[in-house]
XYZ file of C-alpha atoms in Angstrom:
578
model
C 20.554 46.674 13.122
C 19.518 43.328 11.645
C 20.933 42.687 8.181
C 18.960 41.265 5.265
C 20.966 38.033 5.527
C 20.014 37.650 9.201
C 16.334 38.301 8.447
C 16.366 35.690 5.686
C 18.121 33.161 7.938
C 15.479 33.664 10.651
C 12.680 33.286 8.109
C 14.247 30.064 6.843
C 14.317 28.601 10.371
C 10.673 29.529 10.956
C 9.625 27.931 7.663
C 11.512 24.760 8.550
C 9.717 24.576 11.906
C 6.325 25.058 10.234
C 7.167 22.338 7.718
C 8.083 19.919 10.509
C 4.738 20.729 12.136
C 3.018 20.058 8.762
C 1.750 23.664 8.600
C 2.677 24.165 4.960
C -0.086 26.657 4.108
C 0.982 28.829 7.041
C 4.608 28.652 5.879
C 3.673 29.721 2.333
C 1.608 32.639 3.650
C 4.538 33.752 5.822
C 6.980 33.590 2.901
C 4.671 35.672 0.713
C 4.053 38.282 3.406
C 7.743 38.644 4.311
C 9.029 38.462 0.733
C 6.500 40.107 -1.628
C 7.660 39.409 -5.183
C 7.394 42.986 -6.432
C 10.007 44.326 -3.957
C 12.753 41.696 -3.934
C 16.499 41.982 -4.344
C 18.218 39.169 -6.249
C 19.360 37.627 -2.959
C 15.857 37.775 -1.473
C 14.320 36.275 -4.620
C 16.873 33.460 -4.528
C 16.035 32.719 -0.887
C 12.306 32.927 -1.587
C 12.709 30.300 -4.305
C 14.619 28.122 -1.831
C 11.979 28.508 0.902
C 9.083 27.824 -1.500
C 10.795 24.697 -2.801
C 11.333 23.460 0.744
C 7.583 23.724 1.499
C 6.613 21.880 -1.709
C 5.661 24.958 -3.760
C 7.823 23.560 -6.559
C 6.327 25.313 -9.582
C 6.471 28.745 -7.948
C 10.076 28.131 -6.883
C 11.081 27.078 -10.396
C 9.440 30.192 -11.864
C 11.559 32.403 -9.584
C 14.752 30.529 -10.499
C 13.958 30.993 -14.194
C 13.359 34.721 -13.667
C 16.786 35.026 -12.045
C 18.455 32.919 -14.744
C 17.008 35.282 -17.365
C 18.938 37.991 -15.492
C 22.160 35.894 -15.832
C 22.258 35.006 -12.131
C 24.702 32.077 -11.961
C 23.965 31.302 -8.315
C 20.333 30.756 -9.337
C 21.517 28.374 -12.080
C 23.413 26.335 -9.528
C 20.590 26.245 -6.960
C 18.011 25.404 -9.627
C 20.218 22.651 -11.084
C 20.849 21.201 -7.634
C 17.142 20.939 -6.874
C 16.313 19.492 -10.282
C 19.017 16.858 -9.874
C 17.776 15.874 -6.420
C 14.245 15.404 -7.762
C 15.486 13.105 -10.527
C 15.816 15.536 -13.425
C 19.538 15.117 -14.029
C 19.383 15.983 -17.741
C 17.523 19.227 -16.989
C 20.102 20.078 -14.319
C 22.941 19.307 -16.724
C 21.513 21.617 -19.382
C 21.060 24.516 -16.941
C 24.467 24.237 -15.264
C 26.346 23.980 -18.568
C 25.255 27.542 -19.324
C 27.012 29.064 -16.312
C 29.237 32.003 -17.283
C 32.809 31.070 -18.166
C 34.205 33.290 -15.451
C 32.580 31.362 -12.593
C 32.341 27.899 -14.144
C 35.173 26.490 -12.019
C 33.115 27.119 -8.882
C 30.489 24.644 -10.076
C 32.677 22.174 -11.981
C 32.578 19.492 -9.278
C 28.795 19.469 -9.196
C 28.514 19.507 -12.983
C 31.005 16.637 -13.100
C 28.788 14.641 -10.734
C 25.765 15.247 -12.966
C 27.720 14.367 -16.114
C 28.856 11.059 -14.608
C 25.361 9.812 -13.817
C 23.954 11.041 -17.143
C 26.766 9.389 -19.131
C 26.338 6.106 -17.241
C 22.564 6.006 -17.642
C 22.728 6.822 -21.353
C 25.305 4.074 -21.854
C 23.143 1.551 -19.985
C 20.003 2.659 -21.826
C 21.811 2.608 -25.172
C 20.271 5.946 -26.143
C 20.138 9.614 -25.237
C 17.885 10.505 -22.314
C 15.583 13.431 -23.106
C 15.080 16.417 -20.831
C 12.129 15.891 -18.480
C 12.920 12.203 -17.856
C 13.124 11.021 -14.241
C 16.690 9.734 -14.104
C 16.289 8.434 -10.523
C 13.826 5.843 -11.839
C 16.249 4.809 -14.587
C 19.046 4.516 -11.999
C 16.796 2.342 -9.813
C 16.025 0.061 -12.754
C 19.684 -0.467 -13.611
C 20.686 -0.909 -9.962
C 18.219 -3.815 -9.836
C 19.376 -5.176 -13.199
C 22.932 -5.197 -11.825
C 21.776 -8.387 -10.035
C 20.201 -10.065 -13.075
C 22.994 -12.662 -13.187
C 23.297 -13.202 -9.447
C 23.567 -16.744 -8.126
C 21.508 -16.948 -4.916
C 22.874 -19.243 -2.240
C 21.083 -22.549 -1.736
C 17.961 -22.535 0.422
C 17.626 -24.916 3.397
C 16.624 -28.476 2.527
C 14.259 -30.400 4.808
C 13.672 -27.434 7.096
C 12.117 -23.984 6.918
C 14.837 -21.362 7.291
C 14.920 -17.766 8.482
C 12.012 -15.626 7.260
C 11.136 -11.939 7.473
C 7.761 -10.527 6.488
C 7.662 -6.836 5.528
C 4.923 -4.257 5.051
C 4.184 -0.589 5.713
C 2.249 -0.771 8.985
C 0.171 -3.026 11.233
C -2.992 -0.947 10.827
C -6.463 -2.460 10.705
C -6.484 -3.384 6.987
C -6.893 -6.802 5.401
C -3.267 -7.187 4.295
C -2.065 -6.229 7.776
C -4.389 -8.819 9.311
C -3.073 -11.545 6.989
C 0.621 -10.779 7.458
C 0.117 -10.695 11.245
C -1.771 -13.992 11.184
C 0.918 -15.606 9.045
C 3.686 -14.413 11.385
C 1.777 -15.671 14.437
C 1.189 -19.146 12.983
C 4.843 -19.573 11.961
C 6.011 -18.289 15.372
C 3.799 -20.876 17.081
C 5.239 -23.684 14.972
C 8.743 -22.464 15.826
C 8.007 -22.544 19.571
C 6.406 -25.972 19.250
C 9.331 -27.233 17.127
C 6.662 -28.237 14.644
C 6.474 -28.601 10.887
C 4.712 -26.787 8.068
C 4.255 -28.681 4.826
C 6.729 -31.302 6.010
C 9.424 -28.702 6.772
C 10.604 -28.311 10.359
C 10.443 -24.688 11.495
C 13.895 -24.088 13.016
C 14.179 -20.285 12.899
C 12.133 -17.431 14.402
C 10.049 -15.264 12.088
C 10.466 -11.482 12.027
C 8.065 -8.703 11.047
C 9.757 -5.660 9.490
C 7.388 -2.685 9.527
C 8.045 0.800 8.176
C 6.094 2.617 10.892
C 3.983 1.719 13.942
C 2.874 5.212 14.987
C -0.030 4.840 17.466
C -1.447 8.283 16.618
C -1.890 7.129 13.007
C -3.378 3.796 14.167
C -0.518 1.918 12.529
C -0.178 -0.506 15.473
C -3.619 -2.188 15.419
C -2.195 -5.755 15.335
C 1.049 -5.014 17.215
C -0.143 -6.196 20.635
C -1.410 -9.451 19.144
C 1.849 -10.324 17.370
C 4.009 -9.372 20.363
C 1.913 -11.602 22.626
C 2.763 -14.476 20.267
C 6.497 -13.684 20.600
C 6.913 -12.500 17.018
C 10.036 -10.352 16.602
C 9.097 -6.882 15.296
C 11.451 -4.294 13.777
C 10.203 -0.749 13.116
C 12.262 0.788 10.314
C 11.402 4.352 11.358
C 13.215 3.783 14.667
C 16.482 2.515 13.184
C 19.015 5.261 13.915
C 22.344 3.443 14.140
C 24.308 1.008 11.968
C 23.200 2.636 8.716
C 24.343 1.480 5.276
C 27.588 2.876 3.868
C 27.834 2.549 0.085
C 31.627 2.419 0.407
C 31.085 -1.295 1.096
C 29.889 -1.720 -2.516
C 32.795 -2.914 -4.670
C 31.384 -1.899 -8.061
C 31.933 1.831 -8.857
C 29.071 1.620 -11.355
C 26.619 0.307 -8.760
C 27.808 2.889 -6.220
C 27.045 5.652 -8.705
C 23.584 4.232 -9.440
C 22.810 3.973 -5.717
C 23.676 7.651 -5.269
C 20.820 8.675 -7.582
C 17.791 6.638 -6.475
C 14.211 7.668 -5.633
C 14.141 8.829 -1.976
C 12.053 5.893 -0.738
C 14.573 3.406 -2.198
C 17.457 5.287 -0.580
C 15.606 5.227 2.735
C 15.104 1.464 2.596
C 18.716 0.780 1.647
C 20.152 3.129 4.266
C 18.091 1.695 7.122
C 17.731 -1.983 6.210
C 20.785 -3.355 4.405
C 22.942 -3.769 7.564
C 20.058 -5.448 9.417
C 19.287 -7.845 6.549
C 22.982 -8.746 6.244
C 23.181 -9.407 9.979
C 20.038 -11.590 9.995
C 21.262 -13.736 7.078
C 17.702 -14.294 5.902
C 16.762 -17.208 3.696
C 13.422 -15.717 2.646
C 11.947 -12.226 2.520
C 8.272 -11.652 1.704
C 7.407 -7.990 1.068
C 3.722 -7.052 0.915
C 2.123 -4.111 -0.929
C 3.546 -1.882 -3.644
C 4.961 0.887 -1.456
C 6.886 -1.592 0.712
C 8.229 -3.377 -2.386
C 9.555 -0.052 -3.678
C 11.283 0.666 -0.376
C 12.710 -2.767 0.442
C 13.298 -4.902 -2.689
C 16.597 -3.332 -3.784
C 17.863 -3.326 -0.190
C 17.222 -7.083 -0.092
C 19.233 -7.623 -3.284
C 22.175 -5.625 -1.916
C 22.022 -7.680 1.300
C 22.112 -10.914 -0.709
C 18.756 -12.353 0.405
C 18.441 -15.466 -1.801
C 14.632 -15.691 -1.962
C 12.541 -12.541 -2.365
C 8.782 -12.644 -2.760
C 6.788 -9.537 -3.706
C 3.256 -9.607 -2.293
C 0.622 -7.867 -4.434
C -2.552 -7.380 -2.409
C -4.869 -5.363 -4.658
C -5.334 -4.307 -8.259
C -2.228 -2.628 -9.705
C -1.703 1.110 -9.179
C -2.181 1.709 -12.895
C -5.848 0.806 -12.215
C -6.096 2.506 -8.802
C -4.845 5.864 -10.077
C -4.567 7.532 -6.660
C -1.922 4.944 -5.671
C 0.087 5.235 -8.881
C 3.792 6.031 -8.841
C 5.907 6.027 -12.017
C 8.546 3.924 -10.215
C 6.359 0.813 -9.975
C 6.398 -0.434 -13.571
C 10.204 -0.346 -14.110
C 10.691 -1.627 -10.537
C 8.653 -4.779 -11.096
C 9.806 -5.383 -14.669
C 13.445 -5.248 -13.560
C 12.876 -7.429 -10.491
C 11.114 -10.047 -12.635
C 14.388 -10.956 -14.382
C 16.444 -11.286 -11.174
C 17.036 -14.888 -10.003
C 15.259 -15.735 -6.749
C 12.516 -13.101 -7.138
C 8.851 -13.676 -7.954
C 5.368 -12.332 -7.202
C 2.611 -13.578 -4.913
C -0.997 -12.471 -4.601
C -4.065 -13.626 -2.708
C -6.182 -14.079 -5.840
C -5.917 -14.845 -9.543
C -7.670 -11.654 -10.659
C -4.889 -9.468 -9.251
C -2.153 -11.628 -10.786
C -3.814 -11.384 -14.214
C -4.011 -7.597 -13.980
C -0.363 -7.282 -12.894
C 0.795 -9.715 -15.589
C -1.072 -7.768 -18.282
C 0.226 -4.418 -17.029
C 3.845 -5.536 -16.702
C 3.757 -7.783 -19.794
C 5.018 -10.735 -17.750
C 4.309 -14.441 -18.102
C 2.060 -16.218 -15.600
C 5.038 -18.239 -14.289
C 6.222 -15.163 -12.386
C 3.104 -15.187 -10.161
C 1.851 -17.489 -7.422
C -1.435 -17.379 -5.492
C -1.798 -17.827 -1.733
C -5.413 -17.372 -0.665
C -6.150 -15.614 2.612
C -6.507 -17.632 5.782
C -9.782 -16.634 7.411
C -10.904 -17.577 10.912
C -14.657 -18.116 11.442
C -15.827 -14.915 13.150
C -17.204 -15.146 16.657
C -20.940 -14.486 16.705
C -20.874 -13.677 20.420
C -20.720 -9.942 21.199
C -17.731 -8.669 23.168
C -20.060 -6.731 25.475
C -23.744 -5.993 26.007
C -23.566 -2.903 23.796
C -24.119 -4.568 20.368
C -27.057 -6.564 21.745
C -28.710 -3.427 23.142
C -28.192 -1.571 19.841
C -29.754 -4.474 17.944
C -32.733 -4.693 20.297
C -33.436 -0.976 19.945
C -33.263 -1.237 16.159
C -35.560 -4.257 15.949
C -38.076 -2.446 18.157
C -38.090 0.441 15.662
C -38.440 -1.959 12.701
C -40.829 -4.556 14.142
C -42.533 -5.050 10.778
C -39.296 -6.281 9.144
C -38.930 -9.966 8.295
C -35.645 -9.599 6.374
C -32.266 -8.051 7.215
C -29.769 -7.183 4.487
C -26.370 -5.842 5.464
C -22.841 -4.841 4.609
C -19.482 -4.405 6.317
C -17.134 -1.866 4.742
C -15.264 1.397 5.235
C -17.248 4.451 4.186
C -14.764 5.566 1.524
C -15.047 6.052 -2.227
C -13.538 2.685 -3.178
C -16.278 0.885 -1.222
C -19.075 2.812 -2.972
C -21.263 3.505 0.098
C -23.757 5.688 -1.789
C -24.609 2.777 -4.091
C -25.531 0.886 -0.924
C -27.955 3.612 0.166
C -29.482 3.777 -3.323
C -29.876 -0.008 -3.342
C -31.688 0.059 0.005
C -34.108 2.690 -1.295
C -34.762 0.691 -4.482
C -35.238 -2.605 -2.633
C -37.664 -1.081 -0.120
C -39.977 -0.010 -2.940
C -40.920 -3.660 -3.530
C -39.977 -5.162 -0.150
C -41.030 -2.680 2.545
C -40.662 -5.292 5.317
C -36.855 -5.077 5.124
C -34.274 -3.545 7.447
C -30.605 -2.876 6.723
C -27.452 -3.035 8.855
C -24.242 -1.272 7.792
C -21.086 -1.864 9.837
C -18.073 0.411 9.424
C -16.908 3.998 9.566
C -15.094 6.452 7.328
C -15.047 9.926 5.838
C -18.251 9.393 3.838
C -20.401 7.972 6.621
C -22.115 11.252 7.536
C -22.834 11.965 3.876
C -24.253 8.456 3.418
C -26.565 8.964 6.401
C -27.672 12.304 4.966
C -28.448 10.612 1.644
C -30.533 7.998 3.455
C -32.413 10.777 5.226
C -33.071 12.589 1.942
C -34.451 9.363 0.451
C -36.692 8.882 3.478
C -35.157 5.561 4.547
C -32.908 6.563 7.454
C -35.155 4.792 9.987
C -34.731 1.502 8.081
C -30.911 1.511 8.230
C -28.771 0.847 11.291
C -25.398 2.569 10.938
C -23.361 0.579 13.470
C -20.041 2.365 12.973
C -16.670 0.682 13.466
C -17.050 -2.554 15.424
C -14.951 -5.480 16.588
C -18.123 -7.589 16.696
C -18.366 -8.210 12.952
C -19.437 -11.841 13.434
C -22.304 -10.795 15.692
C -23.636 -8.395 13.062
C -23.115 -10.814 10.178
C -25.262 -13.489 11.800
C -28.119 -10.980 12.072
C -28.231 -10.715 8.261
C -30.149 -12.783 5.730
C -28.061 -11.473 2.826
C -24.683 -9.715 2.741
C -23.830 -7.224 -0.045
C -20.517 -5.618 -1.079
C -20.560 -2.856 -3.706
C -16.793 -2.162 -3.838
C -15.182 -0.564 -6.877
C -11.759 -1.973 -5.945
C -10.757 -4.947 -3.812
C -7.974 -7.399 -3.200
C -9.560 -10.509 -1.700
C -12.403 -9.322 0.575
C -12.282 -11.447 3.740
C -15.733 -10.292 4.781
C -17.350 -12.211 1.887
C -15.756 -15.363 3.278
C -16.686 -14.547 6.881
C -20.328 -13.962 5.926
C -20.550 -17.423 4.359
C -18.855 -18.968 7.397
C -21.784 -17.845 9.547
C -24.296 -19.072 6.954
C -25.086 -15.817 5.126
C -25.212 -15.807 1.282
C -23.481 -12.917 -0.485
C -23.728 -10.513 -3.416
C -20.683 -8.648 -4.696
C -19.361 -6.583 -7.549
C -16.580 -8.301 -9.542
C -13.972 -6.066 -7.864
C -10.584 -7.747 -7.419
C -10.814 -11.366 -6.304
C -14.421 -11.164 -5.073
C -15.633 -13.800 -7.551
C -13.066 -16.254 -6.138
C -14.614 -16.029 -2.637
C -17.815 -18.002 -3.240
C -19.618 -20.399 -5.574
C -21.704 -18.453 -8.067
C -25.380 -19.394 -7.830
C -24.845 -21.516 -4.717
C -23.677 -19.189 -1.953
C -23.898 -15.916 -3.827
C -24.025 -13.862 -7.003
C -21.600 -11.570 -8.838
C -22.895 -8.320 -10.318
C -21.935 -7.303 -13.846
C -19.933 -4.146 -13.121
C -17.780 -2.869 -10.254
C -17.723 0.780 -11.304
C -21.436 1.333 -11.978
C -23.726 -0.851 -9.882
C -26.809 -2.241 -11.637
C -29.338 -1.696 -8.839
C -32.095 -3.694 -10.554
C -29.768 -6.677 -10.871
C -28.729 -6.322 -7.225
C -32.397 -6.286 -6.160
C -33.170 -9.424 -8.194
C -30.225 -11.293 -6.690
C -31.177 -10.153 -3.184
C -34.719 -11.514 -3.675
C -33.316 -14.880 -4.796
C -30.917 -15.125 -1.865
C -33.536 -14.137 0.710
C -35.677 -17.017 -0.532
C -32.631 -19.316 -0.574
C -31.725 -18.360 2.991
C -35.262 -19.080 4.211
C -35.201 -22.558 2.670
C -31.932 -23.528 4.393
C -30.678 -23.996 7.899
C -27.076 -22.828 7.900
C -24.361 -23.214 5.310
C -24.708 -25.941 2.649
C -22.145 -28.741 2.437
C -20.852 -27.639 -0.970
C -20.056 -24.151 0.340
C -18.572 -25.517 3.543
C -16.198 -27.776 1.595
C -15.254 -24.894 -0.712
C -14.346 -22.633 2.218
C -12.391 -25.399 3.992
C -10.342 -26.245 0.920
C -9.475 -22.655 0.029
C -9.586 -20.262 2.976
C -8.474 -21.897 6.215
C -5.491 -20.460 8.080
C -3.765 -23.840 7.886
C -4.138 -23.881 4.098
C -2.835 -20.310 3.809
C 0.259 -20.992 5.925
C 1.027 -24.270 4.156
C 0.664 -22.765 0.691
C 2.771 -19.744 1.623
C 5.632 -21.889 2.940
C 5.484 -24.081 -0.156
C 5.742 -21.062 -2.476
C 8.599 -19.308 -0.695
C 10.697 -22.295 0.405
C 11.786 -23.097 -3.143
C 13.365 -20.982 -5.850
C 10.916 -19.727 -8.507
C 10.858 -21.317 -11.925
């Protein structure tokens, strides 16, 4: 006969399998059916709490632990305290475990001692008591970084460009991924040619360090391109050997802090410190908030002398869905460490980060994107056939207005549909071309149908022939709520198309106001009447010109060429920050 312990063990294995298969709802349903709350022994309730916690049903698990603790179940105290500690609530864990019955306290003394050590250290470093409910992992991360506030970075190469690694989360199809790939490719070419950048001879290969390149998640969009250019690529997710051992850390205080970090920081340290030490990097440029959180402390432990943190969009305190409480103390601590500074691709983002973090402007540098003029030739006959069919359906149109964006909330696709409907009321001889795909595309098409304008809009979908579609437009419009530096505004101008944009991110830095485009008043709520007025002006401007004006051409050449981007980047990272 199967015992209760054996049944619970089997259930635990099944739940683990379902979790690995990302079938969390199925796991929860199984737990509830096998362990109904009203008929549980203390052991079964304890295991149910464990299983629920393991499948991210944290609040329900905690409620069960508290029920058992009310019944003076000391094993529940220990299990609850252990889980609280591992999630960063060391003070909560300390309070719970201190109340274990005197008779069994010795059993848990080692674990309580571990909790007491980290709490005592953090309160000493903070200079005050830490209240219950505070995430102590974040405080430990902050002080682990501040351990290096008086470090003396080794001297950087003089007269040559040393060993560089560029880091980010993936090589998916986004703008930041395109820029980091382009930068790596250009530096790799100079290395093979034994050339110079900004007067510095490139004597070392460049490396891309990427968290994950899973093809099924489309995280490898630019991988083929960078490998063809002989860029060295390291995928962190595939590092299985030569992992970091904190026994190599001499300071007992730092070792203790490193034992109580946020999981993503631990992951970066465990997988990357040995590699960074082996590479003996001169410079490390880490792009995007999540990668900075994972890699920055690992780089300090490895002794990388020059660390640059690349901020590609508005801070997560503005983009709430990307917010993590770790970011603010992470960046504020890193800002005081010698050899560390921040880089963005526009001034708007640097201002927002500086205001949020209460940091001086000297901590931030700007490297504008390097943008290649898009090819206006289609990659196949398909785009041309699609365009011909659309023009046949809209033969009365003498104007084409378009956009290129992902159909997601941040890009505000419904505002685009509403604009098209409003513009058509006064300019019926207009057609519209929208390039891109996303979760909201079907809903946007339905909205167009409801407004009776579906026949006037060509929904191209995702396309590699962006240049071809841009040159079909008389005016390009971007209604984004949030942006970094939108390359597509630059690409549109490069093929001679004037632009309209919301003031999202660095959009206003992409063109000359009143010459090659107009900025709308608000990024969150689009003023459709204003957008229509600007579109009318630009349609007339486009008709009076043949191609891009000299002023715009000079502006784009001075700010957004690949050569300018690479040169500016090397200049910013090849010297220690002020």
